[in-house]
Amino acid sequence: LVMDKGVRAHYMAHCYDFYKPDMDSEYPVVDGALSIKCYQEALDQCYKNYKKKASALYYNALTIQNGAAEYFCFHSPFTKLVQKSFGRLLYNDMMATGDHANPLYSSLASFADLAYEKSFGNRELERAYVTATQGLYAKRVEPGLLLPKNLGNNYTATLYCCLASLLHNIPKDDLLGKRVIMFSYGSGLAACMFSLTVTRDADKLTGIKSSLASLTERLNSRTKISPDDFLGLLKSRDKAHNKAPYNPECPVADMFPGSYFLESVDEKYRRHYKR
């Protein structure tokens, strides 16, 4: 998987959308609506700058419809946001071309004069671009959502869970030589868009594909617990936060062989591990 040179696009802004001001708590403070707006604004700016750089080096033009990039992976706090974000790229394509009469954008043309700030959280616009991109979404984005759909938000790892899912789900021959656009996001905020080109040498993909072959099997082997048991585990984490001395109660029998685990925290907050 070769990172395309010269096309990385970044966007940063100072914003309290999701942050952790209270060190006595394990949990962050979240402004959900603002966080989604920040994510989409960062996506817009990264896509705009990525297209500008990439068009000069790799494409005559890039839109999500023309196949210049075959697959897309997004930071995935929840998959509905990913679907809306992919649809929003179509809206960005229309606004960038200025060709509002193009049949490709017929379902979005009525929003061409919408003020930019009013495009965020606009339910009618979201419904229009999600509907218009359903087919493309199923082909170019959904294969990368196996792990996010099953595991929820992985925070830092979520973009790479998408990449792993994509490489697992797409047959080797359909990956060779294809480009994958990657969108990374972190609240606060910082974002980056870059792309990877898959090798054309099928043998070089063998190792990656084989290492991911057991993804579905591993998902199916998870231990199912009740909501009450899950809430009990969360409460035990709350009680243990910043506690010293402390001896965890997690049973070793539930761990994978070879796992490292916390055995104890002493009165000076020194942590002791076993395997």
XYZ file of C-alpha atoms in Angstrom:
275
model
C 0.000 0.000 0.000
C 1.873 3.043 -1.260
C 1.070 6.486 0.130
C 0.577 8.934 -2.749
C 3.153 11.712 -2.552
C 2.380 15.401 -2.604
C -1.363 15.231 -1.986
C -1.851 15.205 1.775
C -4.300 17.909 2.803
C -4.646 19.180 6.365
C -7.157 21.310 8.231
C -6.993 22.497 11.831
C -9.150 24.755 14.012
C -9.481 25.613 17.692
C -12.820 24.255 18.820
C -14.267 22.707 21.990
C -16.334 20.041 20.290
C -15.067 17.000 22.218
C -12.536 17.417 25.000
C -11.476 16.193 28.431
C -11.191 19.049 30.940
C -11.822 17.021 34.104
C -8.900 14.771 34.975
C -10.909 13.234 37.826
C -13.251 11.739 35.259
C -12.551 9.070 32.671
C -15.070 10.624 30.297
C -14.968 13.626 27.952
C -17.292 16.590 27.532
C -19.051 16.339 24.182
C -21.017 18.865 22.149
C -22.545 16.392 19.706
C -24.052 18.786 17.165
C -20.918 20.942 17.093
C -18.692 17.871 16.768
C -20.572 16.701 13.661
C -20.382 20.189 12.144
C -16.633 20.337 12.848
C -16.132 16.920 11.262
C -17.978 17.914 8.088
C -16.303 21.310 7.836
C -12.902 19.615 8.158
C -13.966 17.090 5.506
C -14.965 19.900 3.121
C -11.663 21.720 3.482
C -9.501 18.612 3.272
C -11.361 17.357 0.195
C -11.038 20.740 -1.494
C -7.296 20.908 -0.850
C -6.715 17.239 -1.654
C -8.475 17.639 -5.013
C -6.399 20.723 -5.813
C -3.129 18.882 -5.174
C -4.175 15.547 -6.648
C -5.581 17.050 -9.846
C -2.171 18.465 -10.636
C -0.404 15.139 -10.080
C -2.741 12.185 -10.587
C -6.063 13.188 -12.139
C -7.372 15.562 -14.731
C -10.315 15.872 -12.376
C -11.561 14.057 -9.325
C -15.171 13.476 -8.354
C -16.656 10.611 -6.391
C -18.557 9.576 -9.521
C -15.822 9.386 -12.145
C -13.893 6.525 -10.565
C -10.592 8.397 -10.219
C -10.527 6.978 -6.681
C -12.206 3.614 -6.272
C -12.548 3.401 -2.493
C -12.977 5.757 0.460
C -12.246 5.213 4.154
C -13.394 7.672 6.824
C -12.798 8.220 10.511
C -15.933 6.483 11.761
C -17.414 7.519 15.120
C -20.685 6.020 13.851
C -21.459 4.787 10.355
C -24.420 7.086 9.706
C -21.998 10.015 9.818
C -19.792 8.229 7.302
C -22.722 7.807 4.918
C -23.651 11.491 5.234
C -20.032 12.522 4.769
C -19.602 10.517 1.577
C -22.815 12.065 0.257
C -21.514 15.495 1.197
C -18.559 14.939 -1.134
C -21.049 14.896 -4.028
C -22.369 18.264 -2.830
C -18.757 19.498 -2.712
C -18.192 18.246 -6.265
C -21.220 20.179 -7.513
C -20.221 23.384 -5.744
C -16.636 23.105 -7.009
C -17.616 22.663 -10.659
C -20.304 25.348 -10.650
C -22.092 23.139 -13.189
C -25.401 23.057 -11.353
C -27.294 22.079 -14.491
C -25.306 18.869 -14.915
C -27.683 15.859 -14.717
C -25.211 14.227 -12.315
C -26.233 16.807 -9.723
C -29.909 17.137 -10.571
C -31.089 16.109 -7.092
C -28.856 18.727 -5.465
C -29.297 21.637 -7.876
C -31.958 23.297 -5.716
C -29.343 23.718 -2.956
C -26.756 25.428 -5.168
C -27.524 28.887 -3.740
C -27.645 27.744 -0.114
C -25.287 29.715 2.136
C -22.354 27.553 3.193
C -23.058 27.819 6.938
C -26.634 26.684 6.349
C -25.463 23.491 4.642
C -24.553 21.979 8.015
C -27.350 20.068 9.684
C -29.724 20.797 6.791
C -31.920 17.693 6.823
C -33.286 18.171 3.289
C -29.801 18.567 1.818
C -28.525 15.548 3.749
C -31.447 13.446 2.589
C -30.808 14.509 -1.021
C -27.117 13.712 -1.144
C -27.406 10.475 0.844
C -30.133 9.263 -1.557
C -28.135 10.346 -4.617
C -25.030 8.424 -3.524
C -26.548 5.192 -2.195
C -25.218 3.056 -5.031
C -21.732 4.533 -4.905
C -21.685 4.281 -1.112
C -22.463 0.562 -1.246
C -19.625 -0.003 -3.700
C -16.904 2.384 -2.540
C -17.417 2.901 1.202
C -19.503 0.137 2.780
C -16.907 -2.648 2.252
C -14.721 -0.716 4.692
C -17.286 -0.657 7.500
C -17.248 -4.270 8.703
C -15.284 -3.499 11.874
C -16.825 -0.085 12.673
C -20.328 -1.565 12.404
C -19.431 -4.400 14.752
C -17.152 -2.618 17.210
C -18.473 0.935 17.411
C -16.127 3.873 17.803
C -12.451 2.904 18.025
C -11.336 6.539 18.222
C -7.709 6.699 17.008
C -7.848 3.293 15.348
C -11.142 3.676 13.509
C -9.775 4.832 10.131
C -7.428 1.856 10.063
C -10.226 -0.495 11.091
C -11.953 0.762 7.927
C -8.853 0.060 5.851
C -8.532 -3.432 7.350
C -12.222 -4.089 6.612
C -11.835 -2.908 3.025
C -8.789 -5.100 2.393
C -10.618 -8.051 3.959
C -13.860 -7.637 2.005
C -12.626 -6.746 -1.483
C -11.199 -9.605 -3.583
C -7.488 -9.301 -4.301
C -7.936 -8.788 -8.048
C -10.339 -5.915 -7.443
C -7.782 -4.150 -5.227
C -4.751 -4.244 -7.532
C -3.726 -0.779 -8.683
C -6.728 0.882 -7.039
C -6.630 4.140 -5.081
C -8.096 4.512 -1.574
C -8.832 7.993 -0.214
C -8.409 8.184 3.570
C -9.948 10.842 5.832
C -8.616 11.141 9.372
C -10.191 13.369 12.041
C -9.528 14.271 15.653
C -11.665 16.615 17.711
C -10.254 19.866 18.907
C -9.697 19.824 15.865
C -7.223 18.406 13.360
C -7.931 16.516 10.153
C -6.045 15.071 7.220
C -6.936 13.561 3.854
C -4.446 11.438 1.963
C -4.554 8.495 -0.403
C -3.019 5.083 -0.875
C -2.448 3.208 -4.113
C -2.555 -0.569 -3.915
C 0.270 -2.479 -5.556
C -0.307 -4.148 -8.928
C 1.717 -7.157 -7.761
C -0.793 -9.720 -6.479
C 1.888 -11.627 -4.556
C 2.642 -8.579 -2.430
C -0.964 -8.497 -1.198
C -0.939 -12.123 -0.091
C 0.488 -11.447 3.356
C -1.922 -8.604 4.128
C -4.933 -10.548 2.882
C -3.996 -13.668 4.851
C -3.482 -11.697 8.069
C -7.035 -10.348 7.726
C -8.677 -13.586 6.641
C -9.954 -14.393 10.137
C -11.695 -11.044 10.803
C -15.228 -12.396 10.548
C -14.331 -15.501 12.551
C -12.789 -13.357 15.293
C -15.846 -11.102 15.422
C -18.090 -14.136 15.754
C -15.969 -15.556 18.588
C -16.623 -12.611 20.906
C -18.248 -13.251 24.275
C -21.818 -12.003 24.485
C -22.828 -10.394 27.787
C -26.036 -8.798 29.029
C -26.544 -5.005 29.201
C -26.588 -5.291 33.009
C -23.196 -7.017 33.014
C -21.830 -4.389 30.642
C -23.034 -1.557 32.896
C -21.451 -3.357 35.833
C -18.104 -3.335 34.058
C -18.431 0.405 33.385
C -19.198 1.039 37.064
C -16.134 -0.948 38.106
C -14.013 1.232 35.805
C -15.485 4.363 37.417
C -14.593 3.098 40.889
C -11.055 2.238 39.818
C -10.257 5.551 38.098
C -7.189 7.201 39.749
C -7.452 4.750 42.651
C -4.334 3.639 44.551
C -3.657 1.135 45.895
C -5.838 -0.930 43.592
C -6.154 -4.572 42.538
C -8.202 -5.187 39.373
C -10.967 -7.761 39.476
C -10.955 -8.729 35.785
C -10.753 -12.538 35.466
C -7.646 -13.722 33.626
C -9.616 -16.627 32.157
C -11.439 -14.194 29.822
C -8.206 -12.982 28.189
C -6.488 -14.216 25.046
C -3.411 -16.401 25.673
C -0.311 -14.212 25.938
C -2.213 -11.082 26.977
C -0.506 -8.597 29.266
C -2.701 -7.481 32.161
C -2.553 -5.079 35.086
C -1.990 -7.029 38.283
C -1.944 -4.125 40.733
C -1.355 -0.449 41.403
C 0.535 0.249 44.632
C 0.135 3.150 47.064
C 2.620 5.232 45.014
C 0.653 4.673 41.788
C 3.257 2.248 40.426
C 1.689 -0.199 38.028
C 2.617 -3.877 37.991
C 1.845 -6.139 35.036
C 1.818 -9.847 34.344
C 1.339 -11.985 31.271
